[in-house]
Amino acid sequence: MKKAFPFRFDPTAKKNLSAQLADGLRLAITEGRYAAGDVLPGVREWAERLGVSVRVPQRAYARLADEGLVVSRPRLGCVVSGNRRPRWRGHVLLILPFGDYSFFFNILAGRLRSSLLKAGYLVTAFTLPTSESRAGDLDVLKCVLGQSFDLVVLLTPLRTVERLLSKSGYPFVVLSPTPCRDRGCVGTVRFSMSSTLPEFVRHCTAVGARRVVQVGKSHLDVDARPALEAAGIAVEDWQVKVPEARGRIEDLQRATYDAAVARLARERKNLPDVFFVPDDYQAQAFLAALSDLRIRIPEETGVVVWANRGNGPVFRLPLTRFEADPAAFGETIAHAVLASFARKSFPADMDVRAAYVIGDTFPAA
């Protein structure tokens, strides 16, 4: 190789060797030290010069080829691509929680990814397989972290993952109800499904509601009981047993519909002032049960639901709802990430929250 090293390489560092080489070559190409059409050194030349196995430059070149920075040419070797190929400004890892019916996280991550790609950043999305205990299968994630990233965005607060990221050395951002204080965490986007509860409680108090029934799984995404009871409002839980094949929307909705029909038929004469259903898929099934039993809303009972914009639920009347906009949340986080790259620091005091919208299913006083 005629040229001096255009970047630093430390074979004793903890950082993955192929990632080091890929990072160095990417920077050299971006800065113009290697121009379009230049033939890069062969893998054996790199291996000899760096004192590593040929697998290290092979993997580095494969990574750059995936990014569109280089292309393999017969009898020439690895060639820097022309200007029509993408030039990535950085690499971001998105970590999503597992869930077949996680519309919220899928839409949020999709919009975040689209915005970052448009701004010139390569994005890798990883869905973390989690167990019932939410401990997570970290083995696969550890392999993913063997790549090189400029920032990791964790879209759910999982302590095991946060600790792993702290040890990885990568800066990371987490979507969480509370600030993250772990080493390496450069920012928290505060989001809690419960942040809109005070408005719901004030509404219940204003209309004179005395009894609220919460409908949902054993673990509610939003538990209004503490806030309602503090306001002197009685709360009852109607739990729905979801089949073990969790994650399937049809199973969740069928279980909710069947349980609601059976319970409502027994308690038709003892309906609460309002039903609160903090899951959009379950809300759709519960509303269907109310309609099929010809229970009049809001004359006989009120209904308040969780609703993700773009996913419903849909009802003949405008719903009183906790409305989240995951697409807008994704845009907001993307702007913050891009601002952090520009200023070298993540914006402080970031919040995204649902809106409480009063509709006809539980009208104002």
mmCIF file of C-alpha atoms in Angstrom:
data_model
loop_
_atom_site.group_PDB
_atom_site.id
_atom_site.type_symbol
_atom_site.label_atom_id
_atom_site.label_comp_id
_atom_site.label_asym_id
_atom_site.label_seq_id
_atom_site.Cartn_x
_atom_site.Cartn_y
_atom_site.Cartn_z
ATOM 1 C CA MET A 1 0.000 0.000 0.000
ATOM 2 C CA LYS A 2 1.599 3.265 -1.142
ATOM 3 C CA LYS A 3 -0.412 5.692 0.979
ATOM 4 C CA ALA A 4 0.124 6.178 4.699
ATOM 5 C CA PHE A 5 -2.680 5.077 6.962
ATOM 6 C CA PRO A 6 -5.555 7.579 6.538
ATOM 7 C CA PHE A 7 -6.946 6.650 9.989
ATOM 8 C CA ARG A 8 -5.984 5.129 13.308
ATOM 9 C CA PHE A 9 -6.294 1.412 14.028
ATOM 10 C CA ASP A 10 -5.645 -0.153 17.442
ATOM 11 C CA PRO A 11 -5.630 -3.980 17.455
ATOM 12 C CA THR A 12 -5.473 -3.976 21.267
ATOM 13 C CA ALA A 13 -8.666 -1.938 21.714
ATOM 14 C CA LYS A 14 -11.879 -3.555 22.929
ATOM 15 C CA LYS A 15 -13.763 -2.278 19.908
ATOM 16 C CA ASN A 16 -14.522 -4.864 17.211
ATOM 17 C CA LEU A 17 -11.606 -4.920 14.724
ATOM 18 C CA SER A 18 -13.681 -5.090 11.551
ATOM 19 C CA ALA A 19 -15.840 -2.240 12.880
ATOM 20 C CA GLN A 20 -12.685 -0.182 13.507
ATOM 21 C CA LEU A 21 -11.496 -0.751 9.961
ATOM 22 C CA ALA A 22 -14.945 -0.034 8.486
ATOM 23 C CA ASP A 23 -15.214 3.179 10.531
ATOM 24 C CA GLY A 24 -11.770 4.326 9.423
ATOM 25 C CA LEU A 25 -12.396 3.609 5.756
ATOM 26 C CA ARG A 26 -15.841 5.228 5.890
ATOM 27 C CA LEU A 27 -14.340 8.403 7.349
ATOM 28 C CA ALA A 28 -11.516 8.405 4.788
ATOM 29 C CA ILE A 29 -14.016 8.060 1.943
ATOM 30 C CA THR A 30 -16.318 10.740 3.362
ATOM 31 C CA GLU A 31 -13.413 13.166 3.782
ATOM 32 C CA GLY A 32 -12.227 12.511 0.218
ATOM 33 C CA ARG A 33 -8.983 10.718 1.061
ATOM 34 C CA TYR A 34 -10.313 7.944 -1.124
ATOM 35 C CA ALA A 35 -12.170 9.290 -4.139
ATOM 36 C CA ALA A 36 -14.857 7.679 -6.279
ATOM 37 C CA GLY A 37 -13.242 5.065 -8.493
ATOM 38 C CA ASP A 38 -10.208 4.513 -6.262
ATOM 39 C CA VAL A 39 -9.242 0.890 -5.825
ATOM 40 C CA LEU A 40 -8.796 0.089 -2.140
ATOM 41 C CA PRO A 41 -6.054 -2.202 -0.843
ATOM 42 C CA GLY A 42 -6.825 -5.921 -1.031
ATOM 43 C CA VAL A 43 -7.846 -7.899 2.033
ATOM 44 C CA ARG A 44 -4.482 -9.678 2.218
ATOM 45 C CA GLU A 45 -2.644 -6.350 2.080
ATOM 46 C CA TRP A 46 -4.789 -5.006 4.904
ATOM 47 C CA ALA A 47 -4.298 -8.196 6.921
ATOM 48 C CA GLU A 48 -0.525 -7.986 6.578
ATOM 49 C CA ARG A 49 -0.381 -4.280 7.328
ATOM 50 C CA LEU A 50 -2.677 -4.473 10.364
ATOM 51 C CA GLY A 51 -1.443 -7.803 11.650
ATOM 52 C CA VAL A 52 -4.908 -9.375 11.624
ATOM 53 C CA SER A 53 -6.770 -12.211 9.930
ATOM 54 C CA VAL A 54 -8.071 -11.616 6.392
ATOM 55 C CA ARG A 55 -11.558 -12.013 7.863
ATOM 56 C CA VAL A 56 -11.252 -8.575 9.468
ATOM 57 C CA PRO A 57 -10.937 -6.607 6.172
ATOM 58 C CA GLN A 58 -13.394 -8.984 4.482
ATOM 59 C CA ARG A 59 -16.062 -8.131 7.057
ATOM 60 C CA ALA A 60 -15.206 -4.435 6.935
ATOM 61 C CA TYR A 61 -15.576 -4.373 3.140
ATOM 62 C CA ALA A 62 -18.850 -6.330 3.368
ATOM 63 C CA ARG A 63 -20.160 -3.705 5.781
ATOM 64 C CA LEU A 64 -19.166 -0.828 3.491
ATOM 65 C CA ALA A 65 -20.681 -2.625 0.507
ATOM 66 C CA ASP A 66 -24.002 -2.948 2.379
ATOM 67 C CA GLU A 67 -23.861 0.791 3.014
ATOM 68 C CA GLY A 68 -23.231 1.493 -0.688
ATOM 69 C CA LEU A 69 -19.803 3.039 -0.144
ATOM 70 C CA VAL A 70 -17.807 0.428 -2.048
ATOM 71 C CA VAL A 71 -18.454 -2.139 -4.747
ATOM 72 C CA SER A 72 -16.568 -5.267 -5.763
ATOM 73 C CA ARG A 73 -15.177 -5.219 -9.329
ATOM 74 C CA PRO A 74 -13.825 -8.350 -11.085
ATOM 75 C CA ARG A 75 -10.001 -8.280 -11.463
ATOM 76 C CA LEU A 76 -9.856 -4.908 -9.715
ATOM 77 C CA GLY A 77 -11.010 -5.579 -6.182
ATOM 78 C CA CYS A 78 -12.892 -3.225 -3.892
ATOM 79 C CA VAL A 79 -13.656 0.130 -5.550
ATOM 80 C CA VAL A 80 -15.030 3.315 -3.979
ATOM 81 C CA SER A 81 -18.515 3.938 -5.381
ATOM 82 C CA GLY A 82 -19.523 6.937 -7.456
ATOM 83 C CA ASN A 83 -21.421 9.976 -6.220
ATOM 84 C CA ARG A 84 -24.752 8.320 -6.898
ATOM 85 C CA ARG A 85 -24.129 5.904 -4.017
ATOM 86 C CA PRO A 86 -25.150 6.980 -0.510
ATOM 87 C CA ARG A 87 -22.633 8.610 1.790
ATOM 88 C CA TRP A 88 -23.760 7.941 5.328
ATOM 89 C CA ARG A 89 -23.076 10.634 7.905
ATOM 90 C CA GLY A 90 -23.351 8.186 10.793
ATOM 91 C CA HIS A 91 -24.939 4.979 12.009
ATOM 92 C CA VAL A 92 -27.839 4.734 14.490
ATOM 93 C CA LEU A 93 -29.185 1.577 16.150
ATOM 94 C CA LEU A 94 -32.889 1.492 17.105
ATOM 95 C CA ILE A 95 -33.913 -1.116 19.699
ATOM 96 C CA LEU A 96 -37.648 -1.915 19.760
ATOM 97 C CA PRO A 97 -39.566 -4.066 22.243
ATOM 98 C CA PHE A 98 -41.053 -7.303 20.939
ATOM 99 C CA GLY A 99 -44.795 -7.443 20.282
ATOM 100 C CA ASP A 100 -46.851 -8.510 17.305
ATOM 101 C CA TYR A 101 -49.506 -5.935 18.140
ATOM 102 C CA SER A 102 -47.157 -3.095 19.040
ATOM 103 C CA PHE A 103 -48.532 -0.588 16.531
ATOM 104 C CA PHE A 104 -47.253 2.302 18.645
ATOM 105 C CA PHE A 105 -43.587 1.267 18.617
ATOM 106 C CA ASN A 106 -43.596 0.078 15.002
ATOM 107 C CA ILE A 107 -44.988 3.376 13.705
ATOM 108 C CA LEU A 108 -42.751 5.458 15.982
ATOM 109 C CA ALA A 109 -39.631 3.540 14.911
ATOM 110 C CA GLY A 110 -40.627 3.647 11.243
ATOM 111 C CA ARG A 111 -41.025 7.423 11.209
ATOM 112 C CA LEU A 112 -37.826 7.895 13.233
ATOM 113 C CA ARG A 113 -35.909 5.650 10.830
ATOM 114 C CA SER A 114 -37.308 7.422 7.740
ATOM 115 C CA SER A 115 -36.358 10.845 9.088
ATOM 116 C CA LEU A 116 -32.805 9.780 9.937
ATOM 117 C CA LEU A 117 -32.300 8.056 6.564
ATOM 118 C CA LYS A 118 -33.520 11.188 4.793
ATOM 119 C CA ALA A 119 -30.936 13.192 6.734
ATOM 120 C CA GLY A 120 -28.168 10.825 5.590
ATOM 121 C CA TYR A 121 -27.826 8.494 8.570
ATOM 122 C CA LEU A 122 -27.704 4.726 8.228
ATOM 123 C CA VAL A 123 -30.234 3.099 10.583
ATOM 124 C CA THR A 124 -30.291 -0.464 11.879
ATOM 125 C CA ALA A 125 -33.542 -1.517 13.603
ATOM 126 C CA PHE A 126 -33.398 -4.414 16.069
ATOM 127 C CA THR A 127 -36.441 -5.966 17.743
ATOM 128 C CA LEU A 128 -35.443 -7.359 21.116
ATOM 129 C CA PRO A 129 -37.023 -10.752 21.886
ATOM 130 C CA THR A 130 -38.265 -10.485 25.461
ATOM 131 C CA SER A 131 -39.609 -13.044 27.879
ATOM 132 C CA GLU A 132 -42.573 -12.564 30.192
ATOM 133 C CA SER A 133 -40.159 -11.233 32.807
ATOM 134 C CA ARG A 134 -38.917 -8.649 30.263
ATOM 135 C CA ALA A 135 -35.353 -9.744 31.042
ATOM 136 C CA GLY A 136 -34.739 -10.150 27.339
ATOM 137 C CA ASP A 137 -32.584 -12.355 25.209
ATOM 138 C CA LEU A 138 -29.397 -10.297 25.226
ATOM 139 C CA ASP A 139 -27.213 -12.736 23.311
ATOM 140 C CA VAL A 140 -28.460 -11.584 19.916
ATOM 141 C CA LEU A 141 -28.176 -7.934 20.937
ATOM 142 C CA LYS A 142 -24.573 -8.473 22.040
ATOM 143 C CA CYS A 143 -23.794 -9.724 18.539
ATOM 144 C CA VAL A 144 -25.482 -6.679 16.993
ATOM 145 C CA LEU A 145 -23.436 -4.382 19.231
ATOM 146 C CA GLY A 146 -20.327 -5.878 17.673
ATOM 147 C CA GLN A 147 -20.985 -3.463 14.810
ATOM 148 C CA SER A 148 -20.150 0.227 15.000
ATOM 149 C CA PHE A 149 -22.732 2.866 15.954
ATOM 150 C CA ASP A 150 -22.682 6.583 16.613
ATOM 151 C CA LEU A 151 -25.828 6.424 18.767
ATOM 152 C CA VAL A 152 -28.237 3.816 20.124
ATOM 153 C CA VAL A 153 -31.919 4.710 20.653
ATOM 154 C CA LEU A 154 -33.695 2.381 23.093
ATOM 155 C CA LEU A 155 -37.459 2.686 22.629
ATOM 156 C CA THR A 156 -38.443 1.042 25.902
ATOM 157 C CA PRO A 157 -36.951 1.212 29.420
ATOM 158 C CA LEU A 158 -35.380 -2.228 29.991
ATOM 159 C CA ARG A 159 -32.825 -2.215 32.802
ATOM 160 C CA THR A 160 -30.914 -5.219 31.498
ATOM 161 C CA VAL A 161 -30.496 -3.537 28.125
ATOM 162 C CA GLU A 162 -29.578 -0.185 29.672
ATOM 163 C CA ARG A 163 -26.830 -1.861 31.710
ATOM 164 C CA LEU A 164 -25.543 -3.650 28.607
ATOM 165 C CA LEU A 165 -25.452 -0.383 26.664
ATOM 166 C CA SER A 166 -23.583 1.309 29.530
ATOM 167 C CA LYS A 167 -20.872 -1.354 29.262
ATOM 168 C CA SER A 168 -20.781 -1.217 25.447
ATOM 169 C CA GLY A 169 -19.303 2.263 25.344
ATOM 170 C CA TYR A 170 -21.881 3.526 22.854
ATOM 171 C CA PRO A 171 -23.805 6.712 23.695
ATOM 172 C CA PHE A 172 -27.505 5.948 23.953
ATOM 173 C CA VAL A 173 -30.905 7.599 24.369
ATOM 174 C CA VAL A 174 -33.884 5.916 26.033
ATOM 175 C CA LEU A 175 -37.655 6.458 25.791
ATOM 176 C CA SER A 176 -38.709 6.260 29.445
ATOM 177 C CA PRO A 177 -41.048 7.835 32.001
ATOM 178 C CA THR A 178 -38.078 8.709 34.234
ATOM 179 C CA PRO A 179 -34.603 10.121 33.500
ATOM 180 C CA CYS A 180 -31.854 7.571 32.866
ATOM 181 C CA ARG A 181 -28.709 8.131 34.951
ATOM 182 C CA ASP A 182 -26.582 5.277 33.593
ATOM 183 C CA ARG A 183 -23.111 5.951 32.265
ATOM 184 C CA GLY A 184 -23.284 6.459 28.524
ATOM 185 C CA CYS A 185 -26.903 7.645 28.502
ATOM 186 C CA VAL A 186 -26.818 11.041 26.817
ATOM 187 C CA GLY A 187 -30.518 11.781 27.095
ATOM 188 C CA THR A 188 -34.018 10.633 28.017
ATOM 189 C CA VAL A 189 -37.139 11.213 25.977
ATOM 190 C CA ARG A 190 -39.761 11.210 28.692
ATOM 191 C CA PHE A 191 -42.921 9.345 27.776
ATOM 192 C CA SER A 192 -45.492 7.767 30.044
ATOM 193 C CA MET A 193 -48.883 6.445 29.009
ATOM 194 C CA SER A 194 -50.088 7.675 32.394
ATOM 195 C CA SER A 195 -49.084 11.319 31.904
ATOM 196 C CA THR A 196 -52.607 12.283 30.796
ATOM 197 C CA LEU A 197 -54.342 10.710 33.810
ATOM 198 C CA PRO A 198 -54.794 14.021 35.719
ATOM 199 C CA GLU A 199 -56.997 15.339 32.898
ATOM 200 C CA PHE A 200 -59.084 12.149 32.959
ATOM 201 C CA VAL A 201 -59.516 12.407 36.724
ATOM 202 C CA ARG A 202 -60.541 16.074 36.492
ATOM 203 C CA HIS A 203 -63.081 15.143 33.823
ATOM 204 C CA CYS A 204 -64.543 12.357 35.995
ATOM 205 C CA THR A 205 -64.761 14.729 38.939
ATOM 206 C CA ALA A 206 -66.366 17.485 36.857
ATOM 207 C CA VAL A 207 -69.178 15.227 35.598
ATOM 208 C CA GLY A 208 -69.751 13.692 39.030
ATOM 209 C CA ALA A 209 -68.586 10.160 38.185
ATOM 210 C CA ARG A 210 -68.588 7.925 41.261
ATOM 211 C CA ARG A 211 -67.557 4.541 39.818
ATOM 212 C CA VAL A 212 -65.095 3.598 37.084
ATOM 213 C CA VAL A 213 -64.399 0.127 35.709
ATOM 214 C CA GLN A 214 -61.017 -0.568 34.115
ATOM 215 C CA VAL A 215 -61.020 -3.267 31.421
ATOM 216 C CA GLY A 216 -57.768 -4.892 30.396
ATOM 217 C CA LYS A 217 -55.086 -7.526 30.873
ATOM 218 C CA SER A 218 -53.741 -8.421 34.298
ATOM 219 C CA HIS A 219 -51.020 -5.835 33.783
ATOM 220 C CA LEU A 220 -52.587 -2.568 32.662
ATOM 221 C CA ASP A 221 -50.561 -0.260 30.437
ATOM 222 C CA VAL A 222 -52.303 2.623 32.203
ATOM 223 C CA ASP A 223 -53.612 2.064 35.725
ATOM 224 C CA ALA A 224 -55.947 4.903 36.732
ATOM 225 C CA ARG A 225 -56.848 3.376 40.115
ATOM 226 C CA PRO A 226 -54.443 5.347 42.378
ATOM 227 C CA ALA A 227 -55.324 8.720 40.842
ATOM 228 C CA LEU A 228 -59.093 8.056 40.796
ATOM 229 C CA GLU A 229 -59.209 6.711 44.341
ATOM 230 C CA ALA A 230 -57.232 9.734 45.533
ATOM 231 C CA ALA A 231 -60.076 11.846 44.080
ATOM 232 C CA GLY A 232 -62.681 9.786 45.953
ATOM 233 C CA ILE A 233 -63.855 7.761 42.937
ATOM 234 C CA ALA A 234 -64.428 4.012 43.317
ATOM 235 C CA VAL A 235 -62.519 1.790 40.873
ATOM 236 C CA GLU A 236 -63.098 -1.813 39.827
ATOM 237 C CA ASP A 237 -60.952 -3.956 37.516
ATOM 238 C CA TRP A 238 -62.369 -6.357 34.943
ATOM 239 C CA GLN A 239 -59.433 -8.516 33.993
ATOM 240 C CA VAL A 240 -59.293 -10.349 30.685
ATOM 241 C CA LYS A 241 -57.356 -13.630 30.555
ATOM 242 C CA VAL A 242 -55.405 -13.616 27.316
ATOM 243 C CA PRO A 243 -54.335 -16.979 25.790
ATOM 244 C CA GLU A 244 -50.683 -17.942 26.132
ATOM 245 C CA ALA A 245 -50.181 -17.352 22.390
ATOM 246 C CA ARG A 246 -49.663 -13.707 23.305
ATOM 247 C CA GLY A 247 -48.871 -11.162 20.698
ATOM 248 C CA ARG A 248 -51.662 -12.168 18.317
ATOM 249 C CA ILE A 249 -54.194 -9.413 17.843
ATOM 250 C CA GLU A 250 -57.007 -11.823 17.083
ATOM 251 C CA ASP A 251 -56.454 -13.753 20.335
ATOM 252 C CA LEU A 252 -56.383 -10.555 22.375
ATOM 253 C CA GLN A 253 -59.527 -9.140 20.795
ATOM 254 C CA ARG A 254 -61.481 -12.409 20.905
ATOM 255 C CA ALA A 255 -60.671 -12.930 24.587
ATOM 256 C CA THR A 256 -61.701 -9.346 25.339
ATOM 257 C CA TYR A 257 -64.958 -9.597 23.396
ATOM 258 C CA ASP A 258 -66.000 -12.910 24.996
ATOM 259 C CA ALA A 259 -65.155 -11.740 28.513
ATOM 260 C CA ALA A 260 -66.963 -8.432 27.992
ATOM 261 C CA VAL A 261 -70.153 -10.031 26.646
ATOM 262 C CA ALA A 262 -70.304 -12.474 29.559
ATOM 263 C CA ARG A 263 -69.635 -9.828 32.214
ATOM 264 C CA LEU A 264 -71.874 -7.149 30.739
ATOM 265 C CA ALA A 265 -74.797 -9.595 30.413
ATOM 266 C CA ARG A 266 -74.544 -10.333 34.145
ATOM 267 C CA GLU A 267 -74.161 -6.729 35.236
ATOM 268 C CA ARG A 268 -76.393 -4.914 32.794
ATOM 269 C CA LYS A 269 -78.318 -3.324 35.668
ATOM 270 C CA ASN A 270 -75.168 -2.290 37.527
ATOM 271 C CA LEU A 271 -73.118 -0.466 34.932
ATOM 272 C CA PRO A 272 -70.473 2.060 36.063
ATOM 273 C CA ASP A 273 -70.427 5.732 35.196
ATOM 274 C CA VAL A 274 -67.574 5.056 32.788
ATOM 275 C CA PHE A 275 -65.534 2.161 31.403
ATOM 276 C CA PHE A 276 -61.839 2.832 30.877
ATOM 277 C CA VAL A 277 -60.066 0.572 28.339
ATOM 278 C CA PRO A 278 -56.339 1.455 28.157
ATOM 279 C CA ASP A 279 -55.521 -0.617 25.059
ATOM 280 C CA ASP A 280 -56.630 0.283 21.538
ATOM 281 C CA TYR A 281 -57.068 -3.312 20.317
ATOM 282 C CA GLN A 282 -59.048 -4.308 23.402
ATOM 283 C CA ALA A 283 -61.082 -1.124 23.141
ATOM 284 C CA GLN A 284 -62.252 -2.120 19.646
ATOM 285 C CA ALA A 285 -63.455 -5.491 20.944
ATOM 286 C CA PHE A 286 -65.090 -3.968 24.035
ATOM 287 C CA LEU A 287 -66.983 -1.406 21.967
ATOM 288 C CA ALA A 288 -68.241 -4.226 19.735
ATOM 289 C CA ALA A 289 -69.520 -6.075 22.818
ATOM 290 C CA LEU A 290 -71.361 -2.980 24.066
ATOM 291 C CA SER A 291 -72.959 -2.489 20.657
ATOM 292 C CA ASP A 292 -73.998 -6.141 20.302
ATOM 293 C CA LEU A 293 -75.688 -6.035 23.726
ATOM 294 C CA ARG A 294 -77.411 -2.778 22.714
ATOM 295 C CA ILE A 295 -76.009 -0.865 25.656
ATOM 296 C CA ARG A 296 -76.534 2.795 24.921
ATOM 297 C CA ILE A 297 -73.526 5.088 25.082
ATOM 298 C CA PRO A 298 -73.315 7.530 26.786
ATOM 299 C CA GLU A 299 -76.891 7.271 28.165
ATOM 300 C CA GLU A 300 -76.304 4.063 30.145
ATOM 301 C CA THR A 301 -72.541 4.272 30.603
ATOM 302 C CA GLY A 302 -69.583 6.248 29.352
ATOM 303 C CA VAL A 303 -66.470 4.895 27.613
ATOM 304 C CA VAL A 304 -62.898 6.210 27.583
ATOM 305 C CA VAL A 305 -60.207 4.386 25.589
ATOM 306 C CA TRP A 306 -56.572 4.507 24.605
ATOM 307 C CA ALA A 307 -56.225 5.380 20.907
ATOM 308 C CA ASN A 308 -53.127 5.472 18.740
ATOM 309 C CA ARG A 309 -53.649 7.850 15.847
ATOM 310 C CA GLY A 310 -53.826 5.763 12.699
ATOM 311 C CA ASN A 311 -55.003 2.635 14.497
ATOM 312 C CA GLY A 312 -58.379 3.595 15.922
ATOM 313 C CA PRO A 313 -60.459 2.258 17.513
ATOM 314 C CA VAL A 314 -63.408 3.324 15.375
ATOM 315 C CA PHE A 315 -66.904 3.890 16.775
ATOM 316 C CA ARG A 316 -70.112 5.497 15.543
ATOM 317 C CA LEU A 317 -69.595 8.337 18.050
ATOM 318 C CA PRO A 318 -66.439 10.416 18.537
ATOM 319 C CA LEU A 319 -64.540 8.682 21.335
ATOM 320 C CA THR A 320 -63.334 10.216 24.549
ATOM 321 C CA ARG A 321 -59.752 9.022 24.464
ATOM 322 C CA PHE A 322 -56.111 9.173 25.435
ATOM 323 C CA GLU A 323 -54.736 9.874 21.955
ATOM 324 C CA ALA A 324 -51.087 9.206 21.134
ATOM 325 C CA ASP A 325 -49.481 10.108 17.811
ATOM 326 C CA PRO A 326 -46.527 7.718 17.349
ATOM 327 C CA ALA A 327 -45.637 9.156 13.934
ATOM 328 C CA ALA A 328 -45.319 12.653 15.417
ATOM 329 C CA PHE A 329 -43.348 11.230 18.352
ATOM 330 C CA GLY A 330 -40.928 9.621 15.881
ATOM 331 C CA GLU A 331 -40.434 12.932 14.097
ATOM 332 C CA THR A 332 -39.790 14.698 17.413
ATOM 333 C CA ILE A 333 -37.174 12.169 18.492
ATOM 334 C CA ALA A 334 -35.529 12.276 15.051
ATOM 335 C CA HIS A 335 -35.177 16.072 15.270
ATOM 336 C CA ALA A 336 -33.610 15.692 18.723
ATOM 337 C CA VAL A 337 -31.159 13.048 17.487
ATOM 338 C CA LEU A 338 -30.120 15.212 14.526
ATOM 339 C CA ALA A 339 -29.745 18.225 16.813
ATOM 340 C CA SER A 340 -27.542 16.158 19.116
ATOM 341 C CA PHE A 341 -25.236 15.258 16.221
ATOM 342 C CA ALA A 342 -25.010 18.931 15.253
ATOM 343 C CA ARG A 343 -24.359 20.229 18.793
ATOM 344 C CA LYS A 344 -22.672 17.125 20.202
ATOM 345 C CA SER A 345 -25.231 16.999 23.004
ATOM 346 C CA PHE A 346 -28.784 15.657 23.244
ATOM 347 C CA PRO A 347 -31.501 18.276 23.963
ATOM 348 C CA ALA A 348 -32.483 18.428 27.622
ATOM 349 C CA ASP A 349 -36.014 18.049 29.052
ATOM 350 C CA MET A 350 -37.559 16.229 26.102
ATOM 351 C CA ASP A 351 -41.172 15.135 26.510
ATOM 352 C CA VAL A 352 -43.689 13.424 24.253
ATOM 353 C CA ARG A 353 -47.164 12.836 25.632
ATOM 354 C CA ALA A 354 -50.648 11.720 24.706
ATOM 355 C CA ALA A 355 -53.543 14.194 24.523
ATOM 356 C CA TYR A 356 -56.797 13.780 26.419
ATOM 357 C CA VAL A 357 -59.603 14.338 23.921
ATOM 358 C CA ILE A 358 -63.221 14.618 25.116
ATOM 359 C CA GLY A 359 -65.694 13.090 22.676
ATOM 360 C CA ASP A 360 -69.310 11.958 22.787
ATOM 361 C CA THR A 361 -68.756 8.582 24.490
ATOM 362 C CA PHE A 362 -68.033 10.374 27.793
ATOM 363 C CA PRO A 363 -69.000 13.987 27.256
ATOM 364 C CA ALA A 364 -68.129 17.007 29.338
ATOM 365 C CA ALA A 365 -70.522 18.247 31.980
#
